[in-house]
Tab-separated table of C-alpha atoms in Angstrom:
chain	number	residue	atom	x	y	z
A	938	UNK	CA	20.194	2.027	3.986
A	939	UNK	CA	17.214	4.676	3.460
A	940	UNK	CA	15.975	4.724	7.472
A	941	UNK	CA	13.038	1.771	8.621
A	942	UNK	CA	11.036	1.008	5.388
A	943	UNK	CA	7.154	-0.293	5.726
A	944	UNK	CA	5.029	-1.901	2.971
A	945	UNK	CA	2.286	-1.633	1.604
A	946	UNK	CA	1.695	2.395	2.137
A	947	UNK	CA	-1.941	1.819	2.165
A	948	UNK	CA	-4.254	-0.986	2.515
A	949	UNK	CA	-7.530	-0.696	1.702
A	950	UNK	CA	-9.656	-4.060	2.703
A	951	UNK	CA	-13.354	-5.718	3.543
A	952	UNK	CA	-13.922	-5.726	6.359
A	953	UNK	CA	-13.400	-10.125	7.710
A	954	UNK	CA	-10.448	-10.253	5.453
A	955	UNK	CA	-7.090	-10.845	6.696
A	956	UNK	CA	-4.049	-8.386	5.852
A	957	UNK	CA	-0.325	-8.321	6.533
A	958	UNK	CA	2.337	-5.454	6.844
A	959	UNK	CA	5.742	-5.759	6.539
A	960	UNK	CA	8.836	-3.619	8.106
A	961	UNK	CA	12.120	-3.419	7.143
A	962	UNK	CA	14.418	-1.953	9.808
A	963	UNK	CA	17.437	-0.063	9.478
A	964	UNK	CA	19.930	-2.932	9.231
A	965	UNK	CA	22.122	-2.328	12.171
A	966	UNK	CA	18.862	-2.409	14.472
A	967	UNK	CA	17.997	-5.565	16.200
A	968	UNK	CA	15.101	-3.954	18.133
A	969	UNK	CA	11.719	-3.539	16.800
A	970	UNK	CA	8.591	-2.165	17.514
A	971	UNK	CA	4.616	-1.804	16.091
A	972	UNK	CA	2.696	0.897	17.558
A	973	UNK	CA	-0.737	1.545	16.226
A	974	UNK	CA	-1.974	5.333	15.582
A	975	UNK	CA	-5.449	6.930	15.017
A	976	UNK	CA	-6.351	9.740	14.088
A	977	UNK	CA	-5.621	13.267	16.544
A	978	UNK	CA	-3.793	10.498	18.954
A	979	UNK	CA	-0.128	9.778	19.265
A	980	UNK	CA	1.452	6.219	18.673
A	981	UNK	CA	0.241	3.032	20.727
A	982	UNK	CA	2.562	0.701	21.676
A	983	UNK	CA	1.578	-2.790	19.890
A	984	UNK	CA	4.193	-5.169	20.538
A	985	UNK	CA	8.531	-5.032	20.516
A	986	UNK	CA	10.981	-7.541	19.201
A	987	UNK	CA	14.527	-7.816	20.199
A	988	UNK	CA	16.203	-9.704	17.166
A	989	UNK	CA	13.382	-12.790	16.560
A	990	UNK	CA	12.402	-12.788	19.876
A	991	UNK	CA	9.067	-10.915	20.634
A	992	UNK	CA	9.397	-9.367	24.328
A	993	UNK	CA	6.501	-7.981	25.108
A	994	UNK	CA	2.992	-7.590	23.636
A	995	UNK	CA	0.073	-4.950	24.567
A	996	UNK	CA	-3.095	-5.751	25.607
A	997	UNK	CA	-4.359	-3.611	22.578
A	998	UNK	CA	-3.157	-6.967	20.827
A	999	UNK	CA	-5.892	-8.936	20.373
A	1000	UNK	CA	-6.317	-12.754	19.407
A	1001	UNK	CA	-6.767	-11.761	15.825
A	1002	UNK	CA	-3.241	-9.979	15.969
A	1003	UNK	CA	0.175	-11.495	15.382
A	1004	UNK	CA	3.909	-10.394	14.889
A	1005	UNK	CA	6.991	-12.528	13.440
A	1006	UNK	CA	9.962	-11.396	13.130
A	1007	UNK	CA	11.417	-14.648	12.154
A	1008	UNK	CA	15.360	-14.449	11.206
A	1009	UNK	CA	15.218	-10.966	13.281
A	1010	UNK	CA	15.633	-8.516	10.220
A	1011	UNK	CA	12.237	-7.758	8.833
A	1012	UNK	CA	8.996	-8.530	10.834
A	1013	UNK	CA	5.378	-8.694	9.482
A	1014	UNK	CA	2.418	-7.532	10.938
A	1015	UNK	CA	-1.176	-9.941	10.467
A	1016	UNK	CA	-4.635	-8.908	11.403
A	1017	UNK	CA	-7.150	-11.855	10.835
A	1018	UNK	CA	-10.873	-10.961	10.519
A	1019	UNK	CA	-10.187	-7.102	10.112
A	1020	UNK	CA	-12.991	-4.683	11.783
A	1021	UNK	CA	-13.577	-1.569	11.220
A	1022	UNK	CA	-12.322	-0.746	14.421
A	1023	UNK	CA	-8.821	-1.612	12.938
A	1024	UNK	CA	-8.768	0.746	10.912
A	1025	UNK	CA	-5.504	3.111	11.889
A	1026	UNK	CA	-2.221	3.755	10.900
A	1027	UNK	CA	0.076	1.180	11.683
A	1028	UNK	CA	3.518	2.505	12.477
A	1029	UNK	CA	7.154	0.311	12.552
A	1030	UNK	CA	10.431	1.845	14.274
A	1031	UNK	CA	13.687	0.014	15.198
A	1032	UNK	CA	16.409	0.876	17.548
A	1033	UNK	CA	19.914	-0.409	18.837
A	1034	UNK	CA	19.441	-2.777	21.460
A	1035	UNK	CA	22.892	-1.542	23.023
A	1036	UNK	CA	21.373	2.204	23.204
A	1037	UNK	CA	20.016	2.735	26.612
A	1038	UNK	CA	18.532	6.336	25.828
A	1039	UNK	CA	16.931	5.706	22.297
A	1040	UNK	CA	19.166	8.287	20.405
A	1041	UNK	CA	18.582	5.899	17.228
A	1042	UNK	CA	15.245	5.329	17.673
A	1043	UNK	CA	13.864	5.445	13.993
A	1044	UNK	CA	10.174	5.495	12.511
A	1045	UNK	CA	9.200	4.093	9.278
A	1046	UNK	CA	6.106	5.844	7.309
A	1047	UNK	CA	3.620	3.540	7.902
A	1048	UNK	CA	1.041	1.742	6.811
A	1049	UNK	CA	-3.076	3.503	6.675
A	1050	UNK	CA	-4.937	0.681	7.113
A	1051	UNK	CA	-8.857	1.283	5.877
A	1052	UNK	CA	-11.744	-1.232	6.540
A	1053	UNK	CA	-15.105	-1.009	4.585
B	789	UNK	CA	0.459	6.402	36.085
B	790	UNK	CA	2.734	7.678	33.381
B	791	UNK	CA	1.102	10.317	31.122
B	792	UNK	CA	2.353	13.319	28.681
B	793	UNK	CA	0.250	15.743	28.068
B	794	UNK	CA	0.308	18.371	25.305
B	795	UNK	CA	-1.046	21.764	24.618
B	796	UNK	CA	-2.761	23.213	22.722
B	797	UNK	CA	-4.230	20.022	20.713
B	798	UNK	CA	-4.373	22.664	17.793
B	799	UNK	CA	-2.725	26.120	16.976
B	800	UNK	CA	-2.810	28.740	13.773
B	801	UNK	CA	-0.533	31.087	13.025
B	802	UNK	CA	0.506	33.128	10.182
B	803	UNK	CA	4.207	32.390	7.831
B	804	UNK	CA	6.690	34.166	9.491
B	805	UNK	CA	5.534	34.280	13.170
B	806	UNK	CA	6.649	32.027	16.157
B	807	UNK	CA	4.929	29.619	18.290
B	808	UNK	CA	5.214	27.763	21.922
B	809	UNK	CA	4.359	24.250	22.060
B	810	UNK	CA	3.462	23.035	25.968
B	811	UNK	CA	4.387	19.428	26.849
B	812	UNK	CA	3.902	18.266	30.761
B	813	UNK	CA	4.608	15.256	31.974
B	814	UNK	CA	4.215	12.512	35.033
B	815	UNK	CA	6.510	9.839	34.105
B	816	UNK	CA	8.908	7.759	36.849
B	817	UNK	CA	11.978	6.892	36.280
B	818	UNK	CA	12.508	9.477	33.333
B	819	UNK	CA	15.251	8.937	30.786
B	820	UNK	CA	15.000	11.571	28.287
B	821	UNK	CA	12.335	13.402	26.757
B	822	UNK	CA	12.015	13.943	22.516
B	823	UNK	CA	10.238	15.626	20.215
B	824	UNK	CA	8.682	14.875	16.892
B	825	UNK	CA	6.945	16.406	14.036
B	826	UNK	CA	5.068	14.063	12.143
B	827	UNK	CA	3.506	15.406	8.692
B	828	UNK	CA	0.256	14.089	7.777
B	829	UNK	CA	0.199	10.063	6.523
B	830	UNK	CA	4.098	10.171	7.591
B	831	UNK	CA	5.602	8.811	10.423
B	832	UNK	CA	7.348	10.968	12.992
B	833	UNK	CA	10.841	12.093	12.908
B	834	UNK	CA	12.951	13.500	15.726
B	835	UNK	CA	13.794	16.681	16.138
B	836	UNK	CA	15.313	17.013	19.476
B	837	UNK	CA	16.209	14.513	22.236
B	838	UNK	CA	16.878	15.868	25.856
B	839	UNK	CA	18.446	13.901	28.831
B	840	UNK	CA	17.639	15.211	32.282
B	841	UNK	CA	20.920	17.077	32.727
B	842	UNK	CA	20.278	19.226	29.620
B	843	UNK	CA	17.471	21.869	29.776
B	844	UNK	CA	17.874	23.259	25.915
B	845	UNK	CA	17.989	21.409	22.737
B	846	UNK	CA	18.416	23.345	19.131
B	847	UNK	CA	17.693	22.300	15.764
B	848	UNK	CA	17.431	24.726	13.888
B	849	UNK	CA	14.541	26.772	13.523
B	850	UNK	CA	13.169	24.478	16.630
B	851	UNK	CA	14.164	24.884	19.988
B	852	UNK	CA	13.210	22.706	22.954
B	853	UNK	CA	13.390	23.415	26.617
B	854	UNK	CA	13.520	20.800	29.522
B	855	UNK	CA	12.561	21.670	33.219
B	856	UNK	CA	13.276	18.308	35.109
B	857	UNK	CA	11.771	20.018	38.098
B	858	UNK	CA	8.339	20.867	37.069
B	859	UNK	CA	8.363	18.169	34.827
B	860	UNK	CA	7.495	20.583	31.315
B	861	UNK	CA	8.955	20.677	28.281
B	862	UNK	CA	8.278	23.588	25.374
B	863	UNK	CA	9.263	23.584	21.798
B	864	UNK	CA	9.471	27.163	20.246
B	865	UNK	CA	9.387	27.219	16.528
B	866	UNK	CA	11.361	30.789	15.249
B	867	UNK	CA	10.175	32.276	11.534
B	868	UNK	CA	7.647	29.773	11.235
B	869	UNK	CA	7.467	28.395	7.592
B	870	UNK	CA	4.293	26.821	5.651
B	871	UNK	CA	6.134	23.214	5.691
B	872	UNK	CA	6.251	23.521	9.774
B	873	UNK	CA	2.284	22.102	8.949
B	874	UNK	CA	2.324	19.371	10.942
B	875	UNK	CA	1.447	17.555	14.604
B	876	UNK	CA	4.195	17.754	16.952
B	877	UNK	CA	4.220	14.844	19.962
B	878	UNK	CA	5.799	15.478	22.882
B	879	UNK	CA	7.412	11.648	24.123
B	880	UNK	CA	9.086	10.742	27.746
B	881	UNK	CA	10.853	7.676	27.507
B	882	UNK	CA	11.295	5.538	30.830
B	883	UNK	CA	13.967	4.880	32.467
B	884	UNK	CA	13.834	1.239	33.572
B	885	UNK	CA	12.806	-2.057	31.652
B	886	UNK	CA	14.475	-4.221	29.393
B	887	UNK	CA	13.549	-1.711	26.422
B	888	UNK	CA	13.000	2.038	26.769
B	889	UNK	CA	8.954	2.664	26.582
B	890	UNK	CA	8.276	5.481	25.329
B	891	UNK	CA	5.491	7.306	26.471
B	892	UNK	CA	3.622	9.774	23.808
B	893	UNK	CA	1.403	12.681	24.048
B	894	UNK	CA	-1.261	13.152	21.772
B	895	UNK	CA	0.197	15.581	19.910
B	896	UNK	CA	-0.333	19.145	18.841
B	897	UNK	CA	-1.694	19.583	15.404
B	898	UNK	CA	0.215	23.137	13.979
B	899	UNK	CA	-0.982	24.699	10.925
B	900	UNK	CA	0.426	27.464	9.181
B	901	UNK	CA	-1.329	29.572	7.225
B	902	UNK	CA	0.227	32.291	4.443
């Protein structure tokens, strides 16, 4: 196991088109989290799964945003009629539920979303 | 309202030199405060992790201080290197929920120059 893994790298897109990302958490990890980051600003808490179940959600997710994680391994990430506004790096981590003060709390690389 | 806040939001310095990173924060109940360094297009990876019984962390080169009191963390960077180039983000994680939040700074943006 190489640590959380996140495809595609980068995403280029129109902007109305819809686009997915996809995590792959560190296999022992049933938690998982998507946090949104732009640029000279740290992480933004998107939305955090615990196994399939999705436990909370941010207001910064809008209509046009949606997270599975369906068998609660890897989850996928859809924005529907992308704006430019979306444009950011998206950012995956996972954890162990059991671990109360984070210590495994690992980040994937990401995915730079553009929007022309 | 829980907020971390970092300074500076940039800093240059020269190979070889050292270098304070500032990291205050107002966040209730506190669990334990981390930090990262995340190169650019990366994402960020740990370097220390403090509960609020410990008031030193090393890794290192990196060295981070905790004062539960005041509520401030530093991280001091020793014989800074050209691959220390990166933003560092100061996170409090709370201590209450069903998951721990974490709370980040914005980040200070390092940059070392030869």
């Amino acid at each position: 196991d190489t640590g959380v893994s996140q495809n595609p790298r980068h995403k280029i897109t129109k902007r109305g088109q819809n686009v997915t990302f996809r995590c792959d958490p560190i296999s022992e990890h049933n938690r998982l989290y998507w946090y949104r980051q732009t640029l000279g600003q740290g992480p933004e808490f998107l939305t955090y799964f615990q196994n399939e179940a999705q436990l909370e959600k941010s207001r910064l997710l809008s209509d046009r945003f949606s997270a599975e994680r369906p068998k609660g391994s890897f989850s996928t990430l859809e924005i529907q009629r992308t704006e430019q506004g979306d444009s950011a790096m998206y950012l995956c981590a996972s954890s162990v539920g059991t671990d109360r003060s984070n210590y495994g709390y690992t980040f994937g690389s990401g995915t730079r979303l553009t929007v022309v | 309202k829980n907020q971390v806040e970092q300074s500076p939001q940039s800093l240059i310095i020269l190979e070889g030199k050292n270098c304070t990173l500032q990291c205050n924060y107002t966040v209730s109940p506190f669990s334990n405060l981390r930090w990262y360094k995340q190169d650019t297009g990366r994402g960020p990876v740990s370097l220390t992790i403090m509960t609020f019984s410990e008031n030193t962390k090393s890794n290192g080169r990196y060295t981070a201080t905790l004062d539960a009191d005041t509520k401030q963390s530093s991280l001091h960077i020793t014989a800074s290197q050209l691959s220390d180039s990166a933003s560092y983000i100061c996170v409090v994680s709370l201590g209450s929920g069903g998951y721990n939040k974490l709370i980040f700074g914005a980040g200070t943006r390092l940059a070392v120059h030869p």
